[in-house]
Amino acid sequence: MESDGKIRIRDGRADDIPVVLGMFDSAVEWLVSQGRTRQWGTTPWSENPRAVEMITRYFTGGSPYIAEYDGIPAATLTLTDSPGPYIAPVDEPERYIHILASDRRFKGTGVGAALLVHAAAETSRAGISLLRVDCYAGDDRKLVAFYERNGFTPAESFTADVPGDDSWPGQVLARRL
């Protein structure tokens, strides 16, 4: 477990899933309030069976982490050995970041960046030199810029197959360790 002042990173547990869904609900509410509905839709993730299944699958099949701020769960990400089915794997060992999200109450506290530092450290500890992530690349590309500020370099772009919207623009980013 790592700590950075008020931020502490711990392993995620199955009983964190409702809290993580709340983080996504917070993010969806914030995105909707800004008119940015294409990234994660308009329905709270806790009410979306596909989203609940995805979070549960990554939490039980990957290595989930929770960033706590002053002891309160504030952000999450999960590491796995491969990307989702919509991204081609690479020809070398890698760690892949899934479901990075933070509760909007903790905006600007550095919890997301702390999780990315932790993911890089865990990847290095495993003797792996490639860390990748994908994200929504539409609208103003602020999410892509966030990853770039945190040491990632854009790789390939893609279009995800999203029910009801066949043009969800995505970006894969990579970081060599």
PDB file of C-alpha atoms in Angstrom:
ATOM      1  CA  MET A   1       0.000   0.000   0.000  1.00  0.00           C
ATOM      2  CA  GLU A   2       1.227   3.454  -0.878  1.00  0.00           C
ATOM      3  CA  SER A   3       0.515   6.791   0.693  1.00  0.00           C
ATOM      4  CA  ASP A   4       1.012  10.338  -0.571  1.00  0.00           C
ATOM      5  CA  GLY A   5       0.018  12.744   2.179  1.00  0.00           C
ATOM      6  CA  LYS A   6      -3.735  12.357   2.438  1.00  0.00           C
ATOM      7  CA  ILE A   7      -3.844   9.756  -0.375  1.00  0.00           C
ATOM      8  CA  ARG A   8      -3.487   6.063   0.401  1.00  0.00           C
ATOM      9  CA  ILE A   9      -3.646   3.305  -2.234  1.00  0.00           C
ATOM     10  CA  ARG A  10      -4.986  -0.076  -1.162  1.00  0.00           C
ATOM     11  CA  ASP A  11      -6.080  -3.277  -2.847  1.00  0.00           C
ATOM     12  CA  GLY A  12      -9.703  -3.321  -3.914  1.00  0.00           C
ATOM     13  CA  ARG A  13     -12.114  -5.937  -2.585  1.00  0.00           C
ATOM     14  CA  ALA A  14     -15.427  -7.299  -3.829  1.00  0.00           C
ATOM     15  CA  ASP A  15     -17.224  -5.306  -1.130  1.00  0.00           C
ATOM     16  CA  ASP A  16     -15.877  -2.127  -2.790  1.00  0.00           C
ATOM     17  CA  ILE A  17     -17.992  -2.698  -5.918  1.00  0.00           C
ATOM     18  CA  PRO A  18     -20.976  -0.607  -4.704  1.00  0.00           C
ATOM     19  CA  VAL A  19     -18.599   2.236  -3.791  1.00  0.00           C
ATOM     20  CA  VAL A  20     -16.943   2.026  -7.215  1.00  0.00           C
ATOM     21  CA  LEU A  21     -20.330   2.118  -8.923  1.00  0.00           C
ATOM     22  CA  GLY A  22     -21.023   5.258  -6.871  1.00  0.00           C
ATOM     23  CA  MET A  23     -17.804   6.790  -8.234  1.00  0.00           C
ATOM     24  CA  PHE A  24     -19.011   6.120 -11.767  1.00  0.00           C
ATOM     25  CA  ASP A  25     -22.472   7.475 -10.927  1.00  0.00           C
ATOM     26  CA  SER A  26     -20.804  10.673  -9.692  1.00  0.00           C
ATOM     27  CA  ALA A  27     -18.753  10.942 -12.874  1.00  0.00           C
ATOM     28  CA  VAL A  28     -21.789  10.335 -15.113  1.00  0.00           C
ATOM     29  CA  GLU A  29     -23.792  12.989 -13.248  1.00  0.00           C
ATOM     30  CA  TRP A  30     -20.939  15.484 -13.680  1.00  0.00           C
ATOM     31  CA  LEU A  31     -20.486  14.669 -17.391  1.00  0.00           C
ATOM     32  CA  VAL A  32     -24.240  14.992 -18.017  1.00  0.00           C
ATOM     33  CA  SER A  33     -24.297  18.361 -16.211  1.00  0.00           C
ATOM     34  CA  GLN A  34     -21.740  19.557 -18.760  1.00  0.00           C
ATOM     35  CA  GLY A  35     -23.661  18.171 -21.728  1.00  0.00           C
ATOM     36  CA  ARG A  36     -20.984  15.495 -22.253  1.00  0.00           C
ATOM     37  CA  THR A  37     -23.172  12.422 -22.562  1.00  0.00           C
ATOM     38  CA  ARG A  38     -21.278  10.351 -25.132  1.00  0.00           C
ATOM     39  CA  GLN A  39     -18.469   9.187 -22.841  1.00  0.00           C
ATOM     40  CA  TRP A  40     -20.436   7.129 -20.314  1.00  0.00           C
ATOM     41  CA  GLY A  41     -24.053   7.845 -21.211  1.00  0.00           C
ATOM     42  CA  THR A  42     -26.763   9.379 -19.047  1.00  0.00           C
ATOM     43  CA  THR A  43     -27.833   6.451 -16.864  1.00  0.00           C
ATOM     44  CA  PRO A  44     -26.133   5.961 -13.500  1.00  0.00           C
ATOM     45  CA  TRP A  45     -23.821   2.950 -13.780  1.00  0.00           C
ATOM     46  CA  SER A  46     -25.340   1.411 -10.656  1.00  0.00           C
ATOM     47  CA  GLU A  47     -28.619   1.143 -12.648  1.00  0.00           C
ATOM     48  CA  ASN A  48     -26.985  -0.236 -15.823  1.00  0.00           C
ATOM     49  CA  PRO A  49     -26.719  -4.078 -15.766  1.00  0.00           C
ATOM     50  CA  ARG A  50     -23.914  -4.086 -18.393  1.00  0.00           C
ATOM     51  CA  ALA A  51     -21.872  -1.592 -16.362  1.00  0.00           C
ATOM     52  CA  VAL A  52     -22.425  -3.498 -13.102  1.00  0.00           C
ATOM     53  CA  GLU A  53     -21.341  -6.738 -14.823  1.00  0.00           C
ATOM     54  CA  MET A  54     -18.224  -5.060 -16.268  1.00  0.00           C
ATOM     55  CA  ILE A  55     -17.150  -3.563 -12.938  1.00  0.00           C
ATOM     56  CA  THR A  56     -17.748  -6.904 -11.199  1.00  0.00           C
ATOM     57  CA  ARG A  57     -15.784  -8.795 -13.877  1.00  0.00           C
ATOM     58  CA  TYR A  58     -12.759  -6.487 -13.642  1.00  0.00           C
ATOM     59  CA  PHE A  59     -12.849  -6.448  -9.837  1.00  0.00           C
ATOM     60  CA  THR A  60     -12.978 -10.226  -9.575  1.00  0.00           C
ATOM     61  CA  GLY A  61     -10.687 -11.032 -12.520  1.00  0.00           C
ATOM     62  CA  GLY A  62      -8.068  -8.302 -12.263  1.00  0.00           C
ATOM     63  CA  SER A  63      -6.052  -6.439  -9.672  1.00  0.00           C
ATOM     64  CA  PRO A  64      -8.285  -3.609  -8.427  1.00  0.00           C
ATOM     65  CA  TYR A  65      -6.957  -0.665  -6.436  1.00  0.00           C
ATOM     66  CA  ILE A  66      -8.705   2.024  -4.450  1.00  0.00           C
ATOM     67  CA  ALA A  67      -7.267   5.462  -3.734  1.00  0.00           C
ATOM     68  CA  GLU A  68      -8.517   6.748  -0.411  1.00  0.00           C
ATOM     69  CA  TYR A  69      -8.395  10.436   0.434  1.00  0.00           C
ATOM     70  CA  ASP A  70      -8.402  11.029   4.182  1.00  0.00           C
ATOM     71  CA  GLY A  71      -9.664   7.456   4.553  1.00  0.00           C
ATOM     72  CA  ILE A  72     -12.572   7.851   2.110  1.00  0.00           C
ATOM     73  CA  PRO A  73     -12.597   5.814  -1.147  1.00  0.00           C
ATOM     74  CA  ALA A  74     -12.065   8.461  -3.827  1.00  0.00           C
ATOM     75  CA  ALA A  75     -10.889   6.732  -7.018  1.00  0.00           C
ATOM     76  CA  THR A  76     -10.292   3.321  -8.537  1.00  0.00           C
ATOM     77  CA  LEU A  77      -8.565   1.446 -11.323  1.00  0.00           C
ATOM     78  CA  THR A  78      -7.971  -2.191 -12.155  1.00  0.00           C
ATOM     79  CA  LEU A  79      -4.892  -3.750 -13.763  1.00  0.00           C
ATOM     80  CA  THR A  80      -5.050  -6.844 -15.964  1.00  0.00           C
ATOM     81  CA  ASP A  81      -2.665  -8.632 -18.306  1.00  0.00           C
ATOM     82  CA  SER A  82      -4.524  -7.608 -21.464  1.00  0.00           C
ATOM     83  CA  PRO A  83      -6.861  -5.034 -22.993  1.00  0.00           C
ATOM     84  CA  GLY A  84     -10.577  -5.406 -23.487  1.00  0.00           C
ATOM     85  CA  PRO A  85     -11.876  -7.335 -26.510  1.00  0.00           C
ATOM     86  CA  TYR A  86     -12.103  -4.184 -28.662  1.00  0.00           C
ATOM     87  CA  ILE A  87      -8.306  -3.539 -28.548  1.00  0.00           C
ATOM     88  CA  ALA A  88      -5.674  -5.737 -30.189  1.00  0.00           C
ATOM     89  CA  PRO A  89      -3.160  -7.230 -27.755  1.00  0.00           C
ATOM     90  CA  VAL A  90       0.544  -6.553 -28.243  1.00  0.00           C
ATOM     91  CA  ASP A  91       3.350  -9.077 -28.812  1.00  0.00           C
ATOM     92  CA  GLU A  92       4.938  -8.570 -25.384  1.00  0.00           C
ATOM     93  CA  PRO A  93       3.897  -8.785 -21.757  1.00  0.00           C
ATOM     94  CA  GLU A  94       1.899  -5.782 -20.633  1.00  0.00           C
ATOM     95  CA  ARG A  95      -0.333  -4.485 -17.903  1.00  0.00           C
ATOM     96  CA  TYR A  96      -3.547  -2.792 -18.941  1.00  0.00           C
ATOM     97  CA  ILE A  97      -5.492  -0.202 -16.960  1.00  0.00           C
ATOM     98  CA  HIS A  98      -9.262  -0.586 -16.851  1.00  0.00           C
ATOM     99  CA  ILE A  99     -12.076   1.403 -15.223  1.00  0.00           C
ATOM    100  CA  LEU A 100     -10.135   4.396 -13.900  1.00  0.00           C
ATOM    101  CA  ALA A 101     -12.670   6.681 -12.263  1.00  0.00           C
ATOM    102  CA  SER A 102     -12.904   9.068  -9.370  1.00  0.00           C
ATOM    103  CA  ASP A 103     -15.686  10.466  -7.278  1.00  0.00           C
ATOM    104  CA  ARG A 104     -16.124  14.071  -8.451  1.00  0.00           C
ATOM    105  CA  ARG A 105     -16.057  15.273  -4.835  1.00  0.00           C
ATOM    106  CA  PHE A 106     -12.306  14.592  -4.978  1.00  0.00           C
ATOM    107  CA  LYS A 107     -11.585  16.491  -8.208  1.00  0.00           C
ATOM    108  CA  GLY A 108      -8.185  18.146  -8.084  1.00  0.00           C
ATOM    109  CA  THR A 109      -6.843  16.107  -5.156  1.00  0.00           C
ATOM    110  CA  GLY A 110      -4.501  13.983  -7.289  1.00  0.00           C
ATOM    111  CA  VAL A 111      -6.175  10.642  -6.583  1.00  0.00           C
ATOM    112  CA  GLY A 112      -6.280   9.670 -10.279  1.00  0.00           C
ATOM    113  CA  ALA A 113      -2.633  10.556 -10.835  1.00  0.00           C
ATOM    114  CA  ALA A 114      -1.679   8.662  -7.654  1.00  0.00           C
ATOM    115  CA  LEU A 115      -3.400   5.555  -9.000  1.00  0.00           C
ATOM    116  CA  LEU A 116      -1.479   5.861 -12.276  1.00  0.00           C
ATOM    117  CA  VAL A 117       1.810   6.103 -10.344  1.00  0.00           C
ATOM    118  CA  HIS A 118       0.775   3.016  -8.381  1.00  0.00           C
ATOM    119  CA  ALA A 119      -0.136   1.138 -11.583  1.00  0.00           C
ATOM    120  CA  ALA A 120       3.282   1.943 -13.054  1.00  0.00           C
ATOM    121  CA  ALA A 121       5.033   0.776  -9.878  1.00  0.00           C
ATOM    122  CA  GLU A 122       3.047  -2.489  -9.797  1.00  0.00           C
ATOM    123  CA  THR A 123       3.820  -3.078 -13.475  1.00  0.00           C
ATOM    124  CA  SER A 124       7.543  -2.501 -12.891  1.00  0.00           C
ATOM    125  CA  ARG A 125       7.525  -4.771  -9.815  1.00  0.00           C
ATOM    126  CA  ALA A 126       6.120  -7.523 -12.039  1.00  0.00           C
ATOM    127  CA  GLY A 127       9.096  -7.092 -14.392  1.00  0.00           C
ATOM    128  CA  ILE A 128       6.903  -5.709 -17.175  1.00  0.00           C
ATOM    129  CA  SER A 129       7.907  -2.604 -19.099  1.00  0.00           C
ATOM    130  CA  LEU A 130       4.675  -1.721 -20.932  1.00  0.00           C
ATOM    131  CA  LEU A 131       1.612  -0.148 -19.332  1.00  0.00           C
ATOM    132  CA  ARG A 132      -1.340   0.696 -21.570  1.00  0.00           C
ATOM    133  CA  VAL A 133      -4.778   2.237 -21.185  1.00  0.00           C
ATOM    134  CA  ASP A 134      -7.605   3.303 -23.457  1.00  0.00           C
ATOM    135  CA  CYS A 135     -10.071   6.110 -23.012  1.00  0.00           C
ATOM    136  CA  TYR A 136     -12.784   8.182 -24.596  1.00  0.00           C
ATOM    137  CA  ALA A 137     -11.207  10.544 -27.115  1.00  0.00           C
ATOM    138  CA  GLY A 138     -14.212  12.587 -28.184  1.00  0.00           C
ATOM    139  CA  ASP A 139     -15.329  16.085 -27.332  1.00  0.00           C
ATOM    140  CA  ASP A 140     -12.342  18.140 -26.152  1.00  0.00           C
ATOM    141  CA  ARG A 141      -9.944  15.177 -25.604  1.00  0.00           C
ATOM    142  CA  LYS A 142      -9.386  16.261 -21.985  1.00  0.00           C
ATOM    143  CA  LEU A 143      -9.136  12.658 -20.897  1.00  0.00           C
ATOM    144  CA  VAL A 144      -6.390  11.950 -23.445  1.00  0.00           C
ATOM    145  CA  ALA A 145      -4.554  15.057 -22.201  1.00  0.00           C
ATOM    146  CA  PHE A 146      -4.842  13.795 -18.585  1.00  0.00           C
ATOM    147  CA  TYR A 147      -3.033  10.577 -19.524  1.00  0.00           C
ATOM    148  CA  GLU A 148      -0.409  12.487 -21.496  1.00  0.00           C
ATOM    149  CA  ARG A 149       0.285  14.688 -18.439  1.00  0.00           C
ATOM    150  CA  ASN A 150       0.814  11.473 -16.517  1.00  0.00           C
ATOM    151  CA  GLY A 151       3.485  10.032 -18.815  1.00  0.00           C
ATOM    152  CA  PHE A 152       1.443   8.209 -21.448  1.00  0.00           C
ATOM    153  CA  THR A 153       1.899   8.595 -25.203  1.00  0.00           C
ATOM    154  CA  PRO A 154      -0.975   8.199 -27.678  1.00  0.00           C
ATOM    155  CA  ALA A 155      -0.765   5.011 -29.716  1.00  0.00           C
ATOM    156  CA  GLU A 156      -3.617   3.885 -31.960  1.00  0.00           C
ATOM    157  CA  SER A 157      -7.075   5.406 -32.189  1.00  0.00           C
ATOM    158  CA  PHE A 158     -10.162   3.223 -32.430  1.00  0.00           C
ATOM    159  CA  THR A 159     -13.932   3.352 -32.645  1.00  0.00           C
ATOM    160  CA  ALA A 160     -15.753   1.290 -30.047  1.00  0.00           C
ATOM    161  CA  ASP A 161     -18.933  -0.594 -30.807  1.00  0.00           C
ATOM    162  CA  VAL A 162     -21.353   0.925 -28.310  1.00  0.00           C
ATOM    163  CA  PRO A 163     -25.025  -0.083 -28.415  1.00  0.00           C
ATOM    164  CA  GLY A 164     -27.021   2.816 -29.822  1.00  0.00           C
ATOM    165  CA  ASP A 165     -23.888   4.718 -30.895  1.00  0.00           C
ATOM    166  CA  ASP A 166     -21.517   3.151 -33.382  1.00  0.00           C
ATOM    167  CA  SER A 167     -19.024   6.013 -33.358  1.00  0.00           C
ATOM    168  CA  TRP A 168     -17.599   6.168 -29.814  1.00  0.00           C
ATOM    169  CA  PRO A 169     -14.066   7.498 -30.441  1.00  0.00           C
ATOM    170  CA  GLY A 170     -11.301   5.986 -28.347  1.00  0.00           C
ATOM    171  CA  GLN A 171      -7.569   6.355 -27.889  1.00  0.00           C
ATOM    172  CA  VAL A 172      -5.043   3.792 -26.704  1.00  0.00           C
ATOM    173  CA  LEU A 173      -2.116   5.276 -24.781  1.00  0.00           C
ATOM    174  CA  ALA A 174       1.101   3.574 -23.695  1.00  0.00           C
ATOM    175  CA  ARG A 175       3.811   4.202 -21.153  1.00  0.00           C
ATOM    176  CA  ARG A 176       7.215   2.525 -21.211  1.00  0.00           C
ATOM    177  CA  LEU A 177       8.643   1.821 -17.767  1.00  0.00           C
TER     178      LEU A 177
END
